[in-house]
Coordinates of C-alpha atoms in Angstrom, one line a residue:
M1 CA 213.6 12.7 190.0
A2 CA 215.1 16.1 189.6
Q3 CA 218.8 16.5 190.3
Y4 CA 218.6 19.4 192.6
Y5 CA 216.0 18.2 195.1
R6 CA 214.0 15.1 195.9
Y7 CA 210.2 14.8 195.9
P8 CA 208.4 14.2 199.2
T9 CA 206.9 10.8 199.7
E10 CA 203.1 10.4 199.9
Q11 CA 203.5 10.1 203.7
E12 CA 205.5 13.3 204.0
F13 CA 203.0 15.2 201.9
D14 CA 200.1 13.8 203.8
A15 CA 201.7 14.9 207.1
L16 CA 202.0 18.4 205.8
V17 CA 198.4 18.4 204.7
V18 CA 197.2 17.1 208.1
W19 CA 199.3 19.8 209.8
C20 CA 197.9 22.6 207.6
E21 CA 194.4 21.4 208.4
K22 CA 195.1 21.4 212.1
M23 CA 196.3 25.0 211.7
G24 CA 192.8 25.9 210.3
Y25 CA 193.6 26.0 206.6
A26 CA 191.2 24.7 204.0
F27 CA 192.4 23.3 200.7
V28 CA 190.3 24.9 197.9
G29 CA 190.2 25.3 194.1
L30 CA 191.1 28.5 192.2
E31 CA 187.7 30.1 192.4
D32 CA 187.3 29.5 196.1
Y33 CA 190.8 30.7 196.8
L34 CA 190.1 34.0 195.1
A35 CA 186.9 34.6 197.0
D36 CA 187.2 37.4 199.5
D37 CA 185.8 35.5 202.5
N38 CA 188.6 35.9 205.1
R39 CA 189.1 32.1 205.4
K40 CA 192.5 30.6 205.7
K41 CA 193.0 28.9 202.4
I42 CA 195.6 26.9 200.4
L43 CA 195.6 26.4 196.6
V44 CA 197.8 23.5 195.7
T45 CA 199.5 23.5 192.3
F46 CA 201.8 21.0 190.5
D47 CA 204.0 21.7 187.5
D48 CA 205.2 19.8 184.5
G49 CA 202.7 17.0 184.1
F50 CA 204.5 13.8 185.1
K51 CA 202.7 10.5 184.9
I52 CA 203.1 10.1 188.6
V53 CA 200.4 12.7 189.0
K54 CA 197.8 10.4 187.7
E55 CA 199.3 7.2 189.1
I56 CA 199.9 8.3 192.7
L57 CA 199.1 11.9 193.3
H58 CA 195.6 12.1 191.8
P59 CA 194.2 9.1 193.7
Y60 CA 195.5 10.6 196.9
M61 CA 194.1 14.0 196.2
M62 CA 190.7 12.6 195.4
R63 CA 190.7 10.4 198.4
R64 CA 191.4 13.4 200.6
Q65 CA 189.0 15.6 198.6
L66 CA 191.8 18.1 197.9
P67 CA 191.4 20.3 194.8
Y68 CA 194.5 21.1 192.8
M69 CA 195.8 22.8 189.7
L70 CA 198.2 21.1 187.2
F71 CA 200.4 23.0 184.8
V72 CA 201.5 21.0 181.8
L73 CA 204.0 21.1 178.9
T74 CA 202.8 20.4 175.4
D75 CA 206.0 19.1 173.6
P76 CA 205.8 15.7 175.5
L77 CA 202.4 15.1 173.9
A78 CA 204.0 14.5 170.5
N79 CA 207.3 13.1 171.9
P80 CA 207.0 10.5 174.6
A81 CA 210.8 10.4 175.0
F82 CA 210.8 14.1 176.0
T83 CA 212.8 15.0 179.1
I84 CA 213.6 18.1 181.1
P85 CA 217.4 18.7 181.5
T86 CA 217.2 18.7 185.3
I87 CA 215.6 15.3 185.3
K88 CA 217.9 12.4 185.9
T89 CA 216.6 9.0 184.9
N90 CA 217.6 5.8 183.1
D91 CA 214.0 4.9 182.5
T92 CA 213.2 4.8 178.8
T93 CA 209.4 4.8 179.3
A94 CA 207.4 8.0 178.9
M95 CA 207.5 10.1 182.0
F96 CA 204.8 12.7 181.0
L97 CA 201.1 12.4 180.9
S98 CA 199.5 11.8 177.5
K99 CA 196.8 14.1 176.1
A100 CA 194.1 11.5 176.9
E101 CA 195.3 11.3 180.5
I102 CA 195.3 15.1 181.0
L103 CA 191.8 15.3 179.6
E104 CA 190.7 12.6 182.0
L105 CA 192.1 14.6 184.9
K106 CA 190.4 17.7 183.6
A107 CA 187.1 15.8 183.4
Q108 CA 187.5 14.9 187.1
G109 CA 187.8 18.6 188.1
V110 CA 191.5 19.3 187.9
H111 CA 192.2 22.8 186.6
I112 CA 194.8 22.5 183.8
G113 CA 197.1 25.4 183.0
F114 CA 200.0 25.9 180.6
H115 CA 203.7 25.7 181.5
T116 CA 205.4 26.5 178.2
R117 CA 205.9 24.0 175.4
N118 CA 209.2 22.5 176.6
H119 CA 210.0 24.1 180.0
T120 CA 212.0 27.0 178.6
K121 CA 213.2 29.5 181.1
I122 CA 211.8 32.9 180.2
L123 CA 214.4 35.7 180.8
G124 CA 214.5 39.5 180.1
S125 CA 211.6 41.4 178.7
D126 CA 213.6 42.2 175.5
R127 CA 212.9 38.6 174.5
L128 CA 209.3 39.4 173.8
T129 CA 210.6 40.4 170.4
D130 CA 211.8 36.8 170.0
E131 CA 209.2 34.7 168.1
S132 CA 210.4 31.5 169.7
I133 CA 209.7 32.9 173.1
K134 CA 206.2 34.0 172.0
D135 CA 205.7 30.4 170.9
Q136 CA 206.7 29.2 174.4
L137 CA 204.0 31.5 175.9
T138 CA 201.4 30.3 173.4
F139 CA 199.9 26.8 173.7
P140 CA 199.4 25.0 170.4
K141 CA 195.9 25.4 169.0
E142 CA 195.6 21.7 168.5
H143 CA 195.7 21.3 172.3
D144 CA 193.2 24.1 173.1
E145 CA 190.8 21.6 174.7
L146 CA 193.3 20.7 177.4
F147 CA 193.3 24.0 179.2
S148 CA 190.7 25.1 181.8
K149 CA 189.1 28.5 182.0
P150 CA 190.1 30.9 183.3
L151 CA 193.4 30.5 181.4
C152 CA 196.4 30.2 183.8
F153 CA 200.1 30.2 183.0
A154 CA 203.0 29.0 185.2
Y155 CA 206.5 30.2 184.4
P156 CA 209.2 27.5 184.6
Y157 CA 211.5 28.5 187.4
L158 CA 211.1 32.3 188.2
A159 CA 209.1 34.8 186.2
P160 CA 211.4 37.3 184.2
E161 CA 212.4 40.4 186.2
N162 CA 210.1 42.7 184.1
Y163 CA 207.3 40.2 184.2
G164 CA 204.7 42.9 183.9
L165 CA 205.5 43.3 180.2
F166 CA 205.0 39.6 179.7
D167 CA 201.8 39.6 181.8
N168 CA 200.3 42.4 179.8
F169 CA 201.2 40.7 176.4
M170 CA 199.8 37.4 177.6
S171 CA 196.7 38.9 179.0
D172 CA 195.9 41.3 176.2
V173 CA 197.0 39.1 173.3
L174 CA 196.7 35.5 174.5
G175 CA 193.9 35.7 177.0
Y176 CA 195.5 34.5 180.2
R177 CA 194.0 35.6 183.5
Y178 CA 196.4 34.4 186.2
F179 CA 200.2 34.0 186.2
F180 CA 202.2 31.7 188.5
D181 CA 205.9 31.3 189.4
T182 CA 207.8 30.0 192.4
K183 CA 207.4 33.4 194.2
G184 CA 203.7 33.8 193.9
F185 CA 200.8 34.3 191.5
R186 CA 198.9 37.3 190.3
N187 CA 196.1 38.3 188.0
S188 CA 196.5 40.4 184.8
K189 CA 196.0 43.6 186.8
G190 CA 199.1 42.9 188.9
N191 CA 197.3 42.0 192.1
H192 CA 199.6 39.5 193.9
F193 CA 198.5 36.5 195.9
F194 CA 200.7 34.5 198.3
R195 CA 202.4 31.3 197.1
V196 CA 205.1 29.1 198.7
S197 CA 207.1 26.2 197.4
I198 CA 207.8 23.3 199.8
D199 CA 211.2 21.7 199.3
I200 CA 211.8 18.7 201.6
E201 CA 215.5 18.4 200.8
K202 CA 216.2 22.0 201.9
N203 CA 214.8 21.3 205.3
V204 CA 211.7 23.4 205.0
T205 CA 210.3 22.4 208.4
R206 CA 206.8 23.2 209.6
K207 CA 208.2 25.8 211.9
N208 CA 210.2 27.8 209.4
W209 CA 207.6 27.2 206.7
I210 CA 205.0 29.1 208.7
K211 CA 207.4 31.9 209.6
F212 CA 208.2 32.2 205.9
G213 CA 204.5 32.2 205.1
I214 CA 203.7 35.0 207.5
K215 CA 206.6 37.1 206.2
R216 CA 205.5 36.6 202.6
Q217 CA 201.9 37.5 203.4
W218 CA 203.0 40.7 205.2
L219 CA 205.2 41.7 202.3
S220 CA 202.5 41.0 199.8
S221 CA 200.0 43.1 201.9
L222 CA 202.5 46.0 202.0
K223 CA 203.0 45.8 198.2
Q224 CA 199.3 45.9 197.5
R225 CA 198.8 48.9 199.8
S226 CA 201.6 50.8 198.2
G227 CA 200.2 50.0 194.7

């Protein structure tokens, strides 16, 4: 669907899940992931809120009893024709979940987080003075019921370089507890947790994925010790 990579098939994704389970990892929700119990754990997250989540992904995740988090945009709720620039499609039907569909997923245990209103890339910290950027970080009050507690936010693409300033503002003023991007996620105190994105197109094989994972865990551990 996106121009710069292809999405894994259900069979490819299932093969990765099976392999992770064989390696001793448990798929858990946010609360269990944060518990300090020395288990090998994976927290699965999905961004954007495409309809395919409810049509294909959710039934698979429920069948396999795999908890997950979903970060959604809010502009598509009022505009069914909304698209993200990186999406290439000739389909004129709505590609994003409706509010009712998101609420249905939430009622079935999916933790719903915010992903900006329209997938805006957040850049330098000086943009915190830009009211339009503050709007992107703040979900519309009419959609308050969509979002699970604790409140979580996922930056589209990477977090800004000086993300701490954004995190502090979003924690102190907007009430978010956890912040996600493609490099990792952290709480409002700056404690980092390991996160990895899997990209089938870029040949992220099982072997180099686990090497990458070990390296990231090691770097994260060093950063926490030095902090």
